[in-house]
Amino acid sequence: MVDVLVIGGGNAALCAALMAREAGASVLMLEAAPREWRGGNSPHVRNLRCMHEAPQDVLVEAYPEEEFWQDLLKVTGGKTDERLARLVIRASSTCRDWMRKHGVRFQPSLSGALHTARTNAFFMGGGKALVNAYYRSAQTLGVQVRYETPVDHIELRAGRFVAAHAGPLRFEARACVLAAGGFESNREWLREAWGRNARGEWPADNFLIRGSRFNRGTLLKHLIDSGADAIGDPTQAHMVAIDARAPHYDGGICTRIDCVSLGVVVNRDAQRFYDEGEDFWPKRYAIWGRLVAQQPGQIAWSIIDAKAVGRFMPPVFPGTQADSLPELARQLGLDEASFMHTLDAYNAACRPGTFDHTVLDDCATAGLAPAKTHWALPLDTPPFYGYALKPGVTFTYLGLKTDEHAAVHFNGVPSDNLFVAGEMMAGNVLGQGYTAGVGMSIGTAFGRIAGTSAARAAMKETAHG
Amino acid sequence: MAESRVIPIVPLSAARAEVERVLTICNACRYCEGFCAVFPAMTRRLSFPAADVDYLANLCHNCGACLHACQYAPPHEFAVNVPQAMARVRGDTYADHAWPPALGALYKRNGLVLSTALAAGLALFLVLAVIKQGSLWQPAVGGNFYAVFPHGLMVGLFAPVFLFVVFALAMAVRSFWRGVSPGAASAPAVEEAARDALRLSYLDGGHGEGCNERDDGYTLARRRFHHFTFYGFALCFAATCVATLYHYLFGWQAPYGLTSLPKLLGIVGGVSLVVGTVGLGWLNLTRHPSQGDAAQRPMDRGFILLLFLTAASGLVLMLVRTTPALPLALCVHLGSVMALFLTLPYGKFAHGVFRGAALLKWAIEKRRPHSVVMGE
Ligand SMILES: Cc1cc2nc3c(=O)[nH]c(=O)nc-3n(C[C@H](O)[C@H](O)[C@H](O)COP(=O)(O)OP(=O)(O)OC[C@H]3O[C@@H](n4cnc5c(N)ncnc54)[C@H](O)[C@@H]3O)c2cc1C
Ligand code: SF4
Ligand code: SF4
């Protein structure tokens, strides 16, 4: 029997497996995906949010605990456990050396996202390089890994882990870490959670999943059904507006549409529905998925003109291009009269100002609802471009309630040998909202804690015979 | 950017279209920007016409890091394989820019060309040796090569070939250089390009641990074996130059003693070249199958083999110079050298010249202001 069984194969699972192994435990990891798709959403990540009191290797200036905490408080609207959140924040300042020891490499932010060089450490080569490094280190240390082994249920005895089942296979262990991600690729669950809207639509049917198809939430559901304490709301998820042509799964970062703040966004009725210039795109990025999800048909179009070209991250698919706005409306299949009404009203409402897309400038609309409060330039320079947007789910927030030892709780009682890490418990810290890089901060902190706790639980059991 | 383009827009070949497709995905992703110069150069562009594709493809060192790190690598439906797409285009650029243009086709049949050149080179020297002496197995006094092939004959054979090689490569790189013209080279740009070429900066993986060969682990093996090969070649070349100076400037005739400068340079260079080519050959055989362009393996291997033969036969020659095997060993060595020289402009050697030019383009370009400015 192994000491520690780790279920999942992404960042949180790998951190747990490495820590448990370093603590002397024998470790077996069960990953649902085949080798080439291993790692869940983690191969898609780019960076890690890190607290630091002074400039530190790839991080510039300072990002003190209090500022990180305030940022988290703001995005979550208070839906966070301060004790666990502060634990994550502090751990984020010290984990990088351990990560480096296991082969993870960081790089200075070179382009496109310079403002994040203060708060976030970027992985050289992104998350896939990180996942590869951890797997190599795990192999060197003698962690056993089984791919294509989706666990479907767990045997529990009075709040204690006994064994995990994957089809006909049964895996016993002295302790277990659950790190099997969220449930964003469980289409039925998303459909059930989002329900049916007043228009009779099932909004979730039009969602695209930005990450892994293997995060089906099987274990999350199973544990909640088995009496584990849950936290969070199944409709809460990190959702961004992405190119409607993105693949159903694993579209990752490149399908983002970055030009929203430079133009206008209209829905299927050719109406604007939100202030596109509210704030810088990264800050507003995560609200547009939900905004689009609330529109008819869960679709919208970002419209820009030639002046915007070269001022935003290049899109992965070419936009629909036209030499006039009416022609663009026709090409996009939008009602020409309504579209022109919206665009003419917008263009007429733009007040002269000094345009600068690198600061919150003074180009705003007057007398328009909804207003566009920054970067409001008339769309008047052909060619015009349109990009269709759909909601892209990054990950879900519903998870298992836990404490500072990462224990799974049953009716408020912590289990002695069942632990949880990563997206399966991120909701404790991140009840809603999102701030870039905090998913990895949570997964790394709690993955490491869960691994240590599981090793300790397993050793204790061995010692007691 | 687009307005200042003076190069006509030409339709992309299949290989170039694939690089354009892949770079469009990379430009929206950019996770690999720390690995090498290709990615920062890419972010200065919004589209990838043929000349830019050729430039970026030659800036790629085929280190493989961005394949193993790619979230869109096969089996993902985006099927991004930057090193492979770049390698295919590099093959095309060598052929397309070759001088004279008709000989560009030699790249495609490189294996055949190499073996023919080798056979012809060997035959040439064997025949000459027999004509000159009537035998290939006889002691030459004091290891005197010129007793087998007079100095004038060797110069007469090699000098024109050498001059042709230099000229053909210069013409090829001139044609390549005209593609994207980043502007004039400043001294710091030249210095940086030279340093990056001589140190193979972009085979360090961006973190100093090297690049990928057979799997996702990093290794400095290729950088090191390439250094052995390159500097070995340079030392051998230097040995020849010094010997030429001795001959013409000072009238000192070969053979030179074991501790003479030409000999020392030659021995160290030869050993280094043997180590380097054996290493590179081994890496070529064991590399991850999806890295690079399999169709170019014969060219890579042919070139590695010729370099190895040249170096190894040179060392053998040194060992047997006082035995009756001298004439035969000399023929084999000179035949290999001749084959190597004849094929230099139409084989893997050209990559060094094109890469050097691409590095210089990058060193110039990076000193110019960005024309693409993203918002926050
Ligand atoms: C496009 C994209 C970009 C992102 N960028 C960032 C970023 O820059 N910074 C950041 O902090 N966060 C980012 N995130 C969020 C980040 O991916 C997550 O916070 C993090 O990867 C979660 O790690 P995890 O280990 O909990 O889950 P995952 O990495 O999703 O791993 C879950 C693992 O469990 C396995 N699994 C699932 N079910 C089972 C089962 N039943 N049995 C066995 N195994 C199972 C999966 O195959 C997978 O290996 C991004 C997410 C996406 C989709
Ligand atoms: S190689 Fe892949 S991961 Fe790297 S920048 Fe390109 S698309 Fe992104
Ligand atoms: S293979 Fe290496 S050198 Fe080529 S583009 Fe990728 S990272 Fe750069």
PDB file of C-alpha atoms in Angstrom, chain B residues 77-285:
ATOM      1  CA  GLU B  77      -6.187  20.701 -32.897  1.00  0.00           C
ATOM      2  CA  PHE B  78      -4.055  23.832 -33.415  1.00  0.00           C
ATOM      3  CA  ALA B  79      -1.114  21.460 -33.940  1.00  0.00           C
ATOM      4  CA  VAL B  80       1.545  24.074 -33.249  1.00  0.00           C
ATOM      5  CA  ASN B  81       5.081  22.861 -33.888  1.00  0.00           C
ATOM      6  CA  VAL B  82       7.243  25.949 -34.269  1.00  0.00           C
ATOM      7  CA  PRO B  83      10.641  24.244 -34.608  1.00  0.00           C
ATOM      8  CA  GLN B  84       9.398  21.934 -37.349  1.00  0.00           C
ATOM      9  CA  ALA B  85       7.601  24.662 -39.286  1.00  0.00           C
ATOM     10  CA  MET B  86      10.670  26.899 -39.008  1.00  0.00           C
ATOM     11  CA  ALA B  87      13.025  24.120 -40.102  1.00  0.00           C
ATOM     12  CA  ARG B  88      11.011  23.499 -43.269  1.00  0.00           C
ATOM     13  CA  VAL B  89      11.131  27.165 -44.193  1.00  0.00           C
ATOM     14  CA  ARG B  90      14.838  27.304 -43.497  1.00  0.00           C
ATOM     15  CA  GLY B  91      15.310  24.514 -45.996  1.00  0.00           C
ATOM     16  CA  ASP B  92      13.340  26.553 -48.522  1.00  0.00           C
ATOM     17  CA  THR B  93      15.289  29.736 -47.852  1.00  0.00           C
ATOM     18  CA  TYR B  94      18.624  27.999 -48.465  1.00  0.00           C
ATOM     19  CA  ALA B  95      17.310  26.692 -51.776  1.00  0.00           C
ATOM     20  CA  ASP B  96      15.546  29.910 -52.792  1.00  0.00           C
ATOM     21  CA  HIS B  97      18.472  32.203 -52.082  1.00  0.00           C
ATOM     22  CA  ALA B  98      21.185  29.893 -53.438  1.00  0.00           C
ATOM     23  CA  TRP B  99      23.627  31.250 -55.992  1.00  0.00           C
ATOM     24  CA  PRO B 100      23.600  30.503 -58.810  1.00  0.00           C
ATOM     25  CA  PRO B 101      19.854  29.989 -58.475  1.00  0.00           C
ATOM     26  CA  ALA B 102      19.854  26.831 -60.555  1.00  0.00           C
ATOM     27  CA  LEU B 103      22.042  25.115 -57.962  1.00  0.00           C
ATOM     28  CA  GLY B 104      19.454  25.782 -55.231  1.00  0.00           C
ATOM     29  CA  ALA B 105      17.887  22.497 -56.260  1.00  0.00           C
ATOM     30  CA  LEU B 106      20.978  20.714 -54.932  1.00  0.00           C
ATOM     31  CA  TYR B 107      19.642  21.198 -51.410  1.00  0.00           C
ATOM     32  CA  LYS B 108      16.771  18.913 -52.213  1.00  0.00           C
ATOM     33  CA  ARG B 109      19.009  16.066 -53.300  1.00  0.00           C
ATOM     34  CA  ASN B 110      21.680  16.760 -50.809  1.00  0.00           C
ATOM     35  CA  GLY B 111      22.489  13.197 -49.833  1.00  0.00           C
ATOM     36  CA  LEU B 112      23.142  12.242 -53.434  1.00  0.00           C
ATOM     37  CA  VAL B 113      25.136  15.392 -54.099  1.00  0.00           C
ATOM     38  CA  LEU B 114      27.313  14.838 -51.075  1.00  0.00           C
ATOM     39  CA  SER B 115      28.150  11.274 -51.892  1.00  0.00           C
ATOM     40  CA  THR B 116      28.846  12.183 -55.506  1.00  0.00           C
ATOM     41  CA  ALA B 117      31.113  15.034 -54.459  1.00  0.00           C
ATOM     42  CA  LEU B 118      32.902  12.783 -52.021  1.00  0.00           C
ATOM     43  CA  ALA B 119      33.404  10.041 -54.566  1.00  0.00           C
ATOM     44  CA  ALA B 120      34.540  12.519 -57.191  1.00  0.00           C
ATOM     45  CA  GLY B 121      36.927  14.262 -54.801  1.00  0.00           C
ATOM     46  CA  LEU B 122      38.465  10.984 -53.735  1.00  0.00           C
ATOM     47  CA  ALA B 123      38.738   9.702 -57.256  1.00  0.00           C
ATOM     48  CA  LEU B 124      40.391  12.908 -58.380  1.00  0.00           C
ATOM     49  CA  PHE B 125      43.161  12.685 -55.829  1.00  0.00           C
ATOM     50  CA  LEU B 126      43.651   8.950 -56.170  1.00  0.00           C
ATOM     51  CA  VAL B 127      44.019   9.251 -59.908  1.00  0.00           C
ATOM     52  CA  LEU B 128      46.372  12.189 -59.591  1.00  0.00           C
ATOM     53  CA  ALA B 129      48.451  10.339 -57.052  1.00  0.00           C
ATOM     54  CA  VAL B 130      48.774   7.284 -59.214  1.00  0.00           C
ATOM     55  CA  ILE B 131      49.641   9.365 -62.256  1.00  0.00           C
ATOM     56  CA  LYS B 132      52.226  11.240 -60.278  1.00  0.00           C
ATOM     57  CA  GLN B 133      53.886   8.295 -58.551  1.00  0.00           C
ATOM     58  CA  GLY B 134      52.508   5.101 -59.916  1.00  0.00           C
ATOM     59  CA  SER B 135      51.734   3.805 -56.457  1.00  0.00           C
ATOM     60  CA  LEU B 136      49.606   4.646 -53.473  1.00  0.00           C
ATOM     61  CA  TRP B 137      51.627   2.686 -50.942  1.00  0.00           C
ATOM     62  CA  GLN B 138      55.126   3.983 -50.476  1.00  0.00           C
ATOM     63  CA  PRO B 139      57.044   5.921 -47.899  1.00  0.00           C
ATOM     64  CA  ALA B 140      57.428   9.619 -48.513  1.00  0.00           C
ATOM     65  CA  VAL B 141      60.587  11.063 -47.152  1.00  0.00           C
ATOM     66  CA  GLY B 142      60.036  12.776 -43.820  1.00  0.00           C
ATOM     67  CA  GLY B 143      56.293  12.727 -44.345  1.00  0.00           C
ATOM     68  CA  ASN B 144      56.571  15.198 -47.201  1.00  0.00           C
ATOM     69  CA  PHE B 145      53.110  15.690 -48.741  1.00  0.00           C
ATOM     70  CA  TYR B 146      54.472  17.705 -51.581  1.00  0.00           C
ATOM     71  CA  ALA B 147      56.280  14.653 -52.791  1.00  0.00           C
ATOM     72  CA  VAL B 148      52.823  13.226 -53.443  1.00  0.00           C
ATOM     73  CA  PHE B 149      51.054  16.428 -54.498  1.00  0.00           C
ATOM     74  CA  PRO B 150      53.159  19.451 -55.295  1.00  0.00           C
ATOM     75  CA  HIS B 151      52.118  22.582 -53.476  1.00  0.00           C
ATOM     76  CA  GLY B 152      51.253  24.377 -56.692  1.00  0.00           C
ATOM     77  CA  LEU B 153      48.853  21.627 -57.729  1.00  0.00           C
ATOM     78  CA  MET B 154      47.000  21.760 -54.411  1.00  0.00           C
ATOM     79  CA  VAL B 155      46.704  25.513 -54.538  1.00  0.00           C
ATOM     80  CA  GLY B 156      45.550  25.310 -58.124  1.00  0.00           C
ATOM     81  CA  LEU B 157      42.794  22.888 -57.142  1.00  0.00           C
ATOM     82  CA  PHE B 158      41.622  24.389 -53.876  1.00  0.00           C
ATOM     83  CA  ALA B 159      41.983  28.129 -54.339  1.00  0.00           C
ATOM     84  CA  PRO B 160      39.352  28.452 -57.114  1.00  0.00           C
ATOM     85  CA  VAL B 161      36.936  26.217 -55.225  1.00  0.00           C
ATOM     86  CA  PHE B 162      37.413  28.218 -52.063  1.00  0.00           C
ATOM     87  CA  LEU B 163      36.878  31.528 -53.813  1.00  0.00           C
ATOM     88  CA  PHE B 164      33.756  30.185 -55.457  1.00  0.00           C
ATOM     89  CA  VAL B 165      32.395  29.025 -52.099  1.00  0.00           C
ATOM     90  CA  VAL B 166      32.917  32.432 -50.540  1.00  0.00           C
ATOM     91  CA  PHE B 167      31.341  34.184 -53.498  1.00  0.00           C
ATOM     92  CA  ALA B 168      28.318  31.856 -53.737  1.00  0.00           C
ATOM     93  CA  LEU B 169      27.576  32.168 -50.033  1.00  0.00           C
ATOM     94  CA  ALA B 170      27.969  35.931 -50.127  1.00  0.00           C
ATOM     95  CA  MET B 171      25.502  36.159 -52.999  1.00  0.00           C
ATOM     96  CA  ALA B 172      23.030  33.910 -51.178  1.00  0.00           C
ATOM     97  CA  VAL B 173      23.123  35.908 -47.994  1.00  0.00           C
ATOM     98  CA  ARG B 174      22.846  39.156 -49.937  1.00  0.00           C
ATOM     99  CA  SER B 175      19.633  37.922 -51.490  1.00  0.00           C
ATOM    100  CA  PHE B 176      18.352  36.878 -48.053  1.00  0.00           C
ATOM    101  CA  TRP B 177      19.371  40.161 -46.474  1.00  0.00           C
ATOM    102  CA  ARG B 178      17.334  42.160 -48.973  1.00  0.00           C
ATOM    103  CA  GLY B 179      14.147  40.546 -47.668  1.00  0.00           C
ATOM    104  CA  VAL B 180      13.422  42.490 -44.512  1.00  0.00           C
ATOM    105  CA  SER B 181      15.708  45.505 -44.299  1.00  0.00           C
ATOM    106  CA  PRO B 182      15.813  46.606 -40.700  1.00  0.00           C
ATOM    107  CA  GLY B 183      18.243  49.455 -41.414  1.00  0.00           C
ATOM    108  CA  ALA B 184      21.954  50.007 -41.091  1.00  0.00           C
ATOM    109  CA  ALA B 185      24.060  47.991 -38.674  1.00  0.00           C
ATOM    110  CA  SER B 186      25.599  49.967 -35.830  1.00  0.00           C
ATOM    111  CA  ALA B 187      28.785  48.761 -34.166  1.00  0.00           C
ATOM    112  CA  PRO B 188      26.946  47.571 -31.029  1.00  0.00           C
ATOM    113  CA  ALA B 189      24.487  45.641 -33.202  1.00  0.00           C
ATOM    114  CA  VAL B 190      27.287  43.915 -35.070  1.00  0.00           C
ATOM    115  CA  GLU B 191      29.020  43.168 -31.806  1.00  0.00           C
ATOM    116  CA  GLU B 192      25.902  41.692 -30.296  1.00  0.00           C
ATOM    117  CA  ALA B 193      25.131  39.570 -33.336  1.00  0.00           C
ATOM    118  CA  ALA B 194      28.690  38.271 -33.391  1.00  0.00           C
ATOM    119  CA  ARG B 195      28.562  37.452 -29.720  1.00  0.00           C
ATOM    120  CA  ASP B 196      25.244  35.642 -30.046  1.00  0.00           C
ATOM    121  CA  ALA B 197      26.527  33.672 -33.026  1.00  0.00           C
ATOM    122  CA  LEU B 198      29.831  32.744 -31.413  1.00  0.00           C
ATOM    123  CA  ARG B 199      28.299  31.856 -28.058  1.00  0.00           C
ATOM    124  CA  LEU B 200      25.136  30.274 -29.461  1.00  0.00           C
ATOM    125  CA  SER B 201      23.237  32.322 -26.915  1.00  0.00           C
ATOM    126  CA  TYR B 202      19.868  30.999 -28.015  1.00  0.00           C
ATOM    127  CA  LEU B 203      20.760  27.388 -27.343  1.00  0.00           C
ATOM    128  CA  ASP B 204      20.860  28.150 -23.631  1.00  0.00           C
ATOM    129  CA  GLY B 205      17.079  27.851 -23.260  1.00  0.00           C
ATOM    130  CA  GLY B 206      16.781  31.377 -21.876  1.00  0.00           C
ATOM    131  CA  HIS B 207      17.703  30.037 -18.428  1.00  0.00           C
ATOM    132  CA  GLY B 208      21.151  28.715 -19.101  1.00  0.00           C
ATOM    133  CA  GLU B 209      20.224  25.048 -18.873  1.00  0.00           C
ATOM    134  CA  GLY B 210      20.147  24.415 -22.564  1.00  0.00           C
ATOM    135  CA  CYS B 211      17.577  23.135 -24.975  1.00  0.00           C
ATOM    136  CA  ASN B 212      15.566  20.024 -25.684  1.00  0.00           C
ATOM    137  CA  GLU B 213      16.730  16.936 -27.516  1.00  0.00           C
ATOM    138  CA  ARG B 214      14.974  13.652 -26.890  1.00  0.00           C
ATOM    139  CA  ASP B 215      12.408  14.817 -24.326  1.00  0.00           C
ATOM    140  CA  ASP B 216      11.230  17.808 -22.302  1.00  0.00           C
ATOM    141  CA  GLY B 217      14.380  17.858 -20.146  1.00  0.00           C
ATOM    142  CA  TYR B 218      16.974  20.529 -20.859  1.00  0.00           C
ATOM    143  CA  THR B 219      20.517  19.732 -21.914  1.00  0.00           C
ATOM    144  CA  LEU B 220      23.520  21.757 -23.016  1.00  0.00           C
ATOM    145  CA  ALA B 221      24.743  18.878 -25.151  1.00  0.00           C
ATOM    146  CA  ARG B 222      23.949  20.433 -28.505  1.00  0.00           C
ATOM    147  CA  ARG B 223      25.391  23.785 -27.639  1.00  0.00           C
ATOM    148  CA  ARG B 224      28.612  22.148 -26.473  1.00  0.00           C
ATOM    149  CA  PHE B 225      28.994  19.738 -29.389  1.00  0.00           C
ATOM    150  CA  HIS B 226      28.240  22.582 -31.771  1.00  0.00           C
ATOM    151  CA  HIS B 227      30.980  24.616 -30.113  1.00  0.00           C
ATOM    152  CA  PHE B 228      33.418  21.712 -30.506  1.00  0.00           C
ATOM    153  CA  THR B 229      32.456  21.448 -34.164  1.00  0.00           C
ATOM    154  CA  PHE B 230      32.512  25.140 -34.967  1.00  0.00           C
ATOM    155  CA  TYR B 231      35.686  25.998 -33.123  1.00  0.00           C
ATOM    156  CA  GLY B 232      37.341  22.794 -34.329  1.00  0.00           C
ATOM    157  CA  PHE B 233      36.539  23.815 -37.883  1.00  0.00           C
ATOM    158  CA  ALA B 234      37.830  27.322 -37.192  1.00  0.00           C
ATOM    159  CA  LEU B 235      41.097  25.981 -35.778  1.00  0.00           C
ATOM    160  CA  CYS B 236      41.635  23.682 -38.761  1.00  0.00           C
ATOM    161  CA  PHE B 237      40.949  26.593 -41.042  1.00  0.00           C
ATOM    162  CA  ALA B 238      43.378  28.719 -39.057  1.00  0.00           C
ATOM    163  CA  ALA B 239      45.981  25.983 -39.358  1.00  0.00           C
ATOM    164  CA  THR B 240      45.663  26.138 -43.144  1.00  0.00           C
ATOM    165  CA  CYS B 241      45.872  29.923 -43.143  1.00  0.00           C
ATOM    166  CA  VAL B 242      48.979  29.948 -40.970  1.00  0.00           C
ATOM    167  CA  ALA B 243      50.595  27.320 -43.166  1.00  0.00           C
ATOM    168  CA  THR B 244      49.803  29.418 -46.227  1.00  0.00           C
ATOM    169  CA  LEU B 245      51.406  32.445 -44.607  1.00  0.00           C
ATOM    170  CA  TYR B 246      54.473  30.369 -43.670  1.00  0.00           C
ATOM    171  CA  HIS B 247      54.733  29.204 -47.232  1.00  0.00           C
ATOM    172  CA  TYR B 248      54.320  32.462 -49.076  1.00  0.00           C
ATOM    173  CA  LEU B 249      55.496  35.013 -46.562  1.00  0.00           C
ATOM    174  CA  PHE B 250      58.417  33.223 -44.990  1.00  0.00           C
ATOM    175  CA  GLY B 251      59.103  30.556 -47.546  1.00  0.00           C
ATOM    176  CA  TRP B 252      58.875  27.882 -44.845  1.00  0.00           C
ATOM    177  CA  GLN B 253      57.917  24.660 -46.527  1.00  0.00           C
ATOM    178  CA  ALA B 254      55.768  21.937 -45.049  1.00  0.00           C
ATOM    179  CA  PRO B 255      55.966  19.447 -43.416  1.00  0.00           C
ATOM    180  CA  TYR B 256      56.079  21.303 -40.133  1.00  0.00           C
ATOM    181  CA  GLY B 257      57.146  19.800 -36.833  1.00  0.00           C
ATOM    182  CA  LEU B 258      54.684  18.455 -34.310  1.00  0.00           C
ATOM    183  CA  THR B 259      55.043  21.519 -32.103  1.00  0.00           C
ATOM    184  CA  SER B 260      54.724  24.045 -34.937  1.00  0.00           C
ATOM    185  CA  LEU B 261      51.765  26.382 -34.924  1.00  0.00           C
ATOM    186  CA  PRO B 262      49.989  24.892 -37.976  1.00  0.00           C
ATOM    187  CA  LYS B 263      50.347  21.380 -36.543  1.00  0.00           C
ATOM    188  CA  LEU B 264      49.138  22.334 -33.080  1.00  0.00           C
ATOM    189  CA  LEU B 265      46.157  24.215 -34.447  1.00  0.00           C
ATOM    190  CA  GLY B 266      45.386  21.338 -36.775  1.00  0.00           C
ATOM    191  CA  ILE B 267      45.614  18.654 -34.104  1.00  0.00           C
ATOM    192  CA  VAL B 268      43.533  20.498 -31.540  1.00  0.00           C
ATOM    193  CA  GLY B 269      41.053  21.529 -34.225  1.00  0.00           C
ATOM    194  CA  GLY B 270      40.855  18.026 -35.663  1.00  0.00           C
ATOM    195  CA  VAL B 271      40.241  16.384 -32.298  1.00  0.00           C
ATOM    196  CA  SER B 272      37.644  19.005 -31.420  1.00  0.00           C
ATOM    197  CA  LEU B 273      35.927  18.509 -34.762  1.00  0.00           C
ATOM    198  CA  VAL B 274      35.826  14.751 -34.264  1.00  0.00           C
ATOM    199  CA  VAL B 275      34.323  15.136 -30.784  1.00  0.00           C
ATOM    200  CA  GLY B 276      31.816  17.702 -32.012  1.00  0.00           C
ATOM    201  CA  THR B 277      30.642  15.826 -35.077  1.00  0.00           C
ATOM    202  CA  VAL B 278      30.322  12.528 -33.231  1.00  0.00           C
ATOM    203  CA  GLY B 279      28.222  14.329 -30.622  1.00  0.00           C
ATOM    204  CA  LEU B 280      26.053  16.156 -33.134  1.00  0.00           C
ATOM    205  CA  GLY B 281      25.589  12.965 -35.131  1.00  0.00           C
ATOM    206  CA  TRP B 282      24.470  11.131 -32.026  1.00  0.00           C
ATOM    207  CA  LEU B 283      22.057  13.923 -31.099  1.00  0.00           C
ATOM    208  CA  ASN B 284      20.706  13.927 -34.626  1.00  0.00           C
ATOM    209  CA  LEU B 285      19.977  10.208 -34.406  1.00  0.00           C
TER     210      LEU B 285
END
